[in-house]
Each structure stands twice: as C-alpha cells, then as structure tokens.
CSV table of C-alpha atoms in Angstrom, one decimal:
chain,number,residue,atom,x,y,z
A,229,UNK,CA,98.3,108.0,99.9
A,230,UNK,CA,99.9,105.6,97.4
A,231,UNK,CA,102.4,103.2,98.8
A,232,UNK,CA,105.2,101.0,97.8
A,233,UNK,CA,104.4,97.5,99.1
A,234,UNK,CA,107.1,94.9,99.9
A,235,UNK,CA,106.6,91.2,100.7
A,236,UNK,CA,107.4,89.4,102.8
A,237,UNK,CA,108.2,91.6,105.7
A,238,UNK,CA,110.7,89.1,107.0
A,239,UNK,CA,112.3,86.2,105.3
A,240,UNK,CA,114.6,83.6,106.7
A,241,UNK,CA,116.7,81.5,104.1
A,242,UNK,CA,119.5,79.0,104.4
A,243,UNK,CA,122.9,79.9,103.0
A,244,UNK,CA,123.4,79.0,99.4
A,245,UNK,CA,119.6,79.2,98.7
A,246,UNK,CA,118.0,81.5,96.1
A,247,UNK,CA,115.7,84.2,97.4
A,248,UNK,CA,113.4,86.6,95.7
A,249,UNK,CA,112.2,89.8,97.4
A,250,UNK,CA,109.0,91.3,95.9
A,251,UNK,CA,107.9,94.8,95.6
A,252,UNK,CA,104.9,96.5,94.2
A,253,UNK,CA,105.9,100.2,93.2
A,254,UNK,CA,103.3,103.0,92.9
A,255,UNK,CA,101.4,102.4,89.7
A,256,UNK,CA,102.3,105.5,87.7
A,257,UNK,CA,106.0,105.4,88.7
A,258,UNK,CA,108.5,104.6,86.0
A,259,UNK,CA,111.8,104.4,88.0
A,260,UNK,CA,112.4,101.6,90.5
A,261,UNK,CA,115.2,101.0,93.1
A,262,UNK,CA,116.6,98.6,95.7
A,263,UNK,CA,118.5,99.6,98.7
A,264,UNK,CA,119.8,97.6,101.5
A,265,UNK,CA,120.8,98.2,105.1
A,266,UNK,CA,123.0,95.9,107.0
A,267,UNK,CA,122.2,96.1,110.7
A,268,UNK,CA,123.9,99.1,112.2
A,269,UNK,CA,125.2,100.4,108.9
A,270,UNK,CA,124.1,102.9,106.3
A,271,UNK,CA,121.3,102.4,103.9
A,272,UNK,CA,123.1,101.7,100.6
A,273,UNK,CA,122.0,102.0,97.0
A,274,UNK,CA,121.9,98.7,95.0
A,275,UNK,CA,120.4,99.3,91.7
A,276,UNK,CA,118.0,101.5,89.7
A,277,UNK,CA,115.8,100.2,86.9
A,278,UNK,CA,114.0,102.1,84.1
A,279,UNK,CA,112.5,101.1,80.8
A,280,UNK,CA,113.0,97.4,81.6
A,281,UNK,CA,116.7,97.7,82.1
A,282,UNK,CA,119.2,98.6,84.8
A,283,UNK,CA,120.1,102.3,84.6
A,284,UNK,CA,122.6,102.4,87.5
A,285,UNK,CA,124.0,99.9,89.9
A,286,UNK,CA,126.6,100.0,92.8
A,287,UNK,CA,129.6,97.8,93.4
A,288,UNK,CA,127.5,95.8,95.8
A,289,UNK,CA,125.2,94.6,93.0
A,290,UNK,CA,127.4,91.9,91.7
A,291,UNK,CA,126.5,88.8,89.6
A,292,UNK,CA,124.7,87.3,92.5
A,293,UNK,CA,121.9,89.9,92.2
A,294,UNK,CA,119.4,90.4,89.5
A,295,UNK,CA,116.2,92.5,89.1
A,296,UNK,CA,113.2,92.0,87.1
A,297,UNK,CA,109.8,93.6,86.3
A,298,UNK,CA,108.1,90.3,85.4
A,299,UNK,CA,104.7,92.0,84.8
A,300,UNK,CA,103.1,95.4,84.9
A,301,UNK,CA,103.1,95.7,88.6
A,302,UNK,CA,105.9,93.7,90.4
A,303,UNK,CA,109.6,94.5,90.7
A,304,UNK,CA,111.7,91.8,92.2
A,305,UNK,CA,115.2,91.4,93.6
A,306,UNK,CA,116.8,87.9,93.3
A,307,UNK,CA,119.9,86.8,95.1
A,308,UNK,CA,121.0,83.6,93.4
A,309,UNK,CA,123.1,82.0,96.2
A,310,UNK,CA,122.7,83.8,99.6
A,311,UNK,CA,125.6,84.4,101.9
A,312,UNK,CA,125.5,85.2,105.5
A,313,UNK,CA,126.6,88.8,104.7
A,314,UNK,CA,123.5,89.2,102.7
A,315,UNK,CA,121.5,89.5,105.8
A,316,UNK,CA,120.1,93.0,105.8
A,317,UNK,CA,116.9,95.0,105.4
A,318,UNK,CA,116.1,95.5,101.8
A,319,UNK,CA,114.1,98.6,100.7
A,320,UNK,CA,112.4,98.9,97.5
A,321,UNK,CA,111.6,102.5,96.1
A,322,UNK,CA,110.0,104.0,93.1
A,323,UNK,CA,109.7,107.5,91.6
A,324,UNK,CA,107.6,109.1,88.8
A,325,UNK,CA,110.6,110.6,87.1
A,326,UNK,CA,114.4,111.0,87.3
A,327,UNK,CA,115.5,112.7,90.5
A,328,UNK,CA,114.3,112.9,94.0
A,329,UNK,CA,110.7,114.2,93.2
A,330,UNK,CA,108.0,111.7,94.5
A,331,UNK,CA,110.6,109.1,95.5
A,332,UNK,CA,108.8,106.6,97.9
A,333,UNK,CA,110.3,103.9,99.8
A,334,UNK,CA,108.6,100.6,100.9
A,335,UNK,CA,108.6,99.4,104.5
A,336,UNK,CA,111.4,96.8,103.7
A,337,UNK,CA,112.0,93.2,103.8
A,338,UNK,CA,114.3,91.8,106.6
A,339,UNK,CA,116.3,89.0,105.1
A,340,UNK,CA,118.1,86.6,107.5
A,341,UNK,CA,120.5,84.2,106.1
A,342,UNK,CA,121.3,81.2,108.4
B,1475,UNK,CA,132.5,110.3,96.7
B,1476,UNK,CA,129.3,111.6,98.0
B,1477,UNK,CA,128.5,110.7,101.7
B,1478,UNK,CA,126.5,111.7,104.8
B,1479,UNK,CA,127.6,111.5,108.3
B,1480,UNK,CA,125.2,111.8,111.1
B,1481,UNK,CA,125.2,111.8,114.9
B,1482,UNK,CA,125.5,108.4,116.5
B,1483,UNK,CA,122.7,107.2,118.6
B,1484,UNK,CA,120.7,106.2,120.3
B,1485,UNK,CA,119.3,109.4,121.7
B,1486,UNK,CA,116.9,109.3,124.6
B,1487,UNK,CA,115.0,112.5,125.6
B,1488,UNK,CA,112.2,113.5,127.9
B,1489,UNK,CA,109.0,114.7,126.4
B,1490,UNK,CA,109.1,118.5,125.6
B,1491,UNK,CA,112.9,118.5,125.4
B,1492,UNK,CA,114.9,120.1,122.6
B,1493,UNK,CA,116.1,117.8,119.9
B,1494,UNK,CA,119.2,118.3,117.6
B,1495,UNK,CA,120.5,115.5,115.4
B,1496,UNK,CA,123.7,116.5,113.6
B,1497,UNK,CA,124.2,115.7,110.0
B,1498,UNK,CA,127.1,116.7,107.6
B,1499,UNK,CA,127.7,115.9,104.0
B,1500,UNK,CA,130.3,115.5,101.5
B,1501,UNK,CA,129.3,116.1,97.8
B,1502,UNK,CA,130.4,117.7,94.7
B,1503,UNK,CA,128.1,120.4,93.4
B,1504,UNK,CA,124.9,121.2,94.8
B,1505,UNK,CA,123.1,118.2,96.3
B,1506,UNK,CA,119.6,118.1,97.7
B,1507,UNK,CA,119.3,117.2,101.3
B,1508,UNK,CA,116.7,115.1,103.1
B,1509,UNK,CA,115.6,113.9,106.5
B,1510,UNK,CA,113.7,110.6,106.4
B,1511,UNK,CA,112.0,109.0,109.5
B,1512,UNK,CA,111.2,105.3,110.0
B,1513,UNK,CA,108.7,104.5,112.6
B,1514,UNK,CA,108.7,100.9,114.0
B,1515,UNK,CA,107.6,98.4,111.4
B,1516,UNK,CA,107.1,101.1,108.7
B,1517,UNK,CA,109.1,102.4,105.7
B,1518,UNK,CA,111.3,105.3,105.1
B,1519,UNK,CA,109.1,108.3,105.2
B,1520,UNK,CA,110.2,111.8,103.9
B,1521,UNK,CA,110.2,114.2,106.8
B,1522,UNK,CA,111.6,117.3,105.1
B,1523,UNK,CA,114.0,118.5,102.4
B,1524,UNK,CA,115.9,121.3,101.1
B,1525,UNK,CA,117.2,121.7,97.6
B,1526,UNK,CA,119.5,124.7,97.7
B,1527,UNK,CA,121.8,126.5,100.1
B,1528,UNK,CA,120.1,128.4,102.9
B,1529,UNK,CA,116.8,126.7,102.2
B,1530,UNK,CA,115.0,125.7,105.4
B,1531,UNK,CA,112.9,122.4,105.2
B,1532,UNK,CA,110.2,122.1,107.9
B,1533,UNK,CA,107.5,119.6,108.7
B,1534,UNK,CA,105.6,118.5,111.9
B,1535,UNK,CA,107.6,121.0,114.0
B,1536,UNK,CA,111.0,119.6,112.7
B,1537,UNK,CA,113.4,122.0,110.9
B,1538,UNK,CA,116.7,121.7,109.2
B,1539,UNK,CA,118.6,124.4,107.3
B,1540,UNK,CA,120.9,123.7,104.3
B,1541,UNK,CA,124.2,125.3,105.3
B,1542,UNK,CA,126.7,125.1,102.4
B,1543,UNK,CA,129.5,126.9,104.3
B,1544,UNK,CA,129.5,124.1,107.0
B,1545,UNK,CA,128.2,121.4,104.8
B,1546,UNK,CA,125.5,120.6,107.3
B,1547,UNK,CA,121.8,119.8,107.6
B,1548,UNK,CA,121.2,119.5,111.3
B,1549,UNK,CA,117.7,118.4,112.3
B,1550,UNK,CA,115.9,120.3,115.2
B,1551,UNK,CA,112.7,120.3,117.1
B,1552,UNK,CA,111.8,122.5,119.8
B,1553,UNK,CA,109.7,120.2,121.9
B,1554,UNK,CA,109.6,116.5,121.2
B,1555,UNK,CA,106.7,114.2,121.9
B,1556,UNK,CA,106.5,110.5,122.6
B,1557,UNK,CA,105.2,110.0,119.2
B,1558,UNK,CA,108.4,111.3,117.6
B,1559,UNK,CA,110.2,108.1,118.7
B,1560,UNK,CA,111.6,106.7,115.6
B,1561,UNK,CA,114.9,106.3,113.6
B,1562,UNK,CA,115.9,109.5,111.6
B,1563,UNK,CA,118.1,109.2,108.6
B,1564,UNK,CA,119.8,112.2,106.8
B,1565,UNK,CA,120.3,111.7,103.2
B,1566,UNK,CA,121.4,113.5,100.0
B,1567,UNK,CA,120.9,113.2,96.3
B,1568,UNK,CA,123.6,114.6,94.0
B,1569,UNK,CA,122.6,117.2,91.4
B,1570,UNK,CA,123.0,114.6,88.8
B,1571,UNK,CA,121.8,111.0,89.2
B,1572,UNK,CA,118.9,109.8,91.2
B,1573,UNK,CA,120.3,107.6,94.1
B,1574,UNK,CA,120.2,108.5,97.6
B,1575,UNK,CA,123.2,108.5,100.0
B,1576,UNK,CA,122.1,107.9,103.6
B,1577,UNK,CA,123.6,108.2,107.0
B,1578,UNK,CA,123.5,105.4,109.4
B,1579,UNK,CA,120.4,106.6,111.2
B,1580,UNK,CA,119.8,107.9,114.6
B,1581,UNK,CA,117.3,106.2,116.9
B,1582,UNK,CA,115.3,108.6,119.1
B,1583,UNK,CA,113.4,107.5,122.1
B,1584,UNK,CA,111.2,110.0,123.8
B,1585,UNK,CA,110.1,109.1,127.3
B,1586,UNK,CA,107.0,110.7,129.1
C-alpha cells in the first residue's frame, strides 16, 4: 500500500537553528499538508500546498515557517529559527484531490529543540 | 470554529472488555467524521469514517455512528485485543475545505 514517508523520525536541534523536515508524498497525490502535535495536545493543521503554492495556512504557520516542493517527489517544512515551543511531532500528509478522500498521513518526525 | 473533543486517557482494559471512547464535535454545516489510530512508531492510520448523519463507520470490529442530534461520534468495540493498544484520534473535516481538526487522542492499553 502506498505510504507517505517522513525523514528523519527524530531530530534534535539547538534553539535558533534552522531545521528542515522532509516528506515524500504518495506519487500521484496533488495536495500536500503539514500538521503538528505538541506533546499532550491536539494534532493541529499548519499548511496545505497545491500547484506549487500554499492554498491554506493556520495562524500557527507564521513567517518562521516555509514549505517547498523542491523536486517532483519531496515536500519540505522549514523552520528558520527554532524555538523551544516548536518541539512537537510533525506529520506530513497528502491526498489525491481536495477533500478527505485518500488522505494519507506519514509516521511523523519528532522534533526536539534544546 | 470547528473542533473535536474526545475522552481523556489513558484507558487501560483487560482483553475481551468492551471499549467506548467518547467524541463530540462542534462544526457548522455537515462535517465528515473520522477515527484515526496510531500504533507505536507508526503514522496516523484511518480506522473508520462517516460522512453523513446516521452513517455507521466500521472496521476491524470497531464501530462509530454519526449522531447529529448529539454531535457525537463515539468509538466502540465489543471485545478488545492486546493488538488494539494504540492512540485513537477523533477528527473531522468540514464540508468545505480540506483540513482535519483532531481531538487530543486517547491512549488505549489492553492487558492480557
């Protein structure tokens, strides 16, 4: 069964450093997403991406965050200058079309900012 | 705004016990409702879903019924197994837009 692959599974970074989280969506999917879950809290939507541009973003997704699809397969989330409160599990997801049909999540990257 | 509230955990049950995890939602219009499961070290996997009122989603012995009158989508299983130990997330998508709104997750541990 097709999977969304995220790397690394766990990343530790120092406060103030830039970090890039990587995702390989399912190959025929056109919509891409990032979510995050701070420990003990809800999984929260960050951003959706379609046709090489952001289609929706939440209040959490401020200027510190950016997303990119640098080639035909990867979808990345960059945090420019990490803060302690960025420590969370970050989930990538993709879907074939708009809506919940075929929405598939990756296994997540646990980011720890120290 | 749209939101989901689910039962706090953790929940510990003996094998073959009955499981209920409560979930209620707030949404405008007619959202679709979901239960996702996360096994240790794995991603969020779709367990079941319902897209309109009175629909029942079911999978692997789990069931949930979309109750618009009580804005609920409680997850049930008649007889849990050790292999059901995981974190369960209730979620919704609004009838417009394509982002998910999740609950906080409920950790279930089933002991032999």
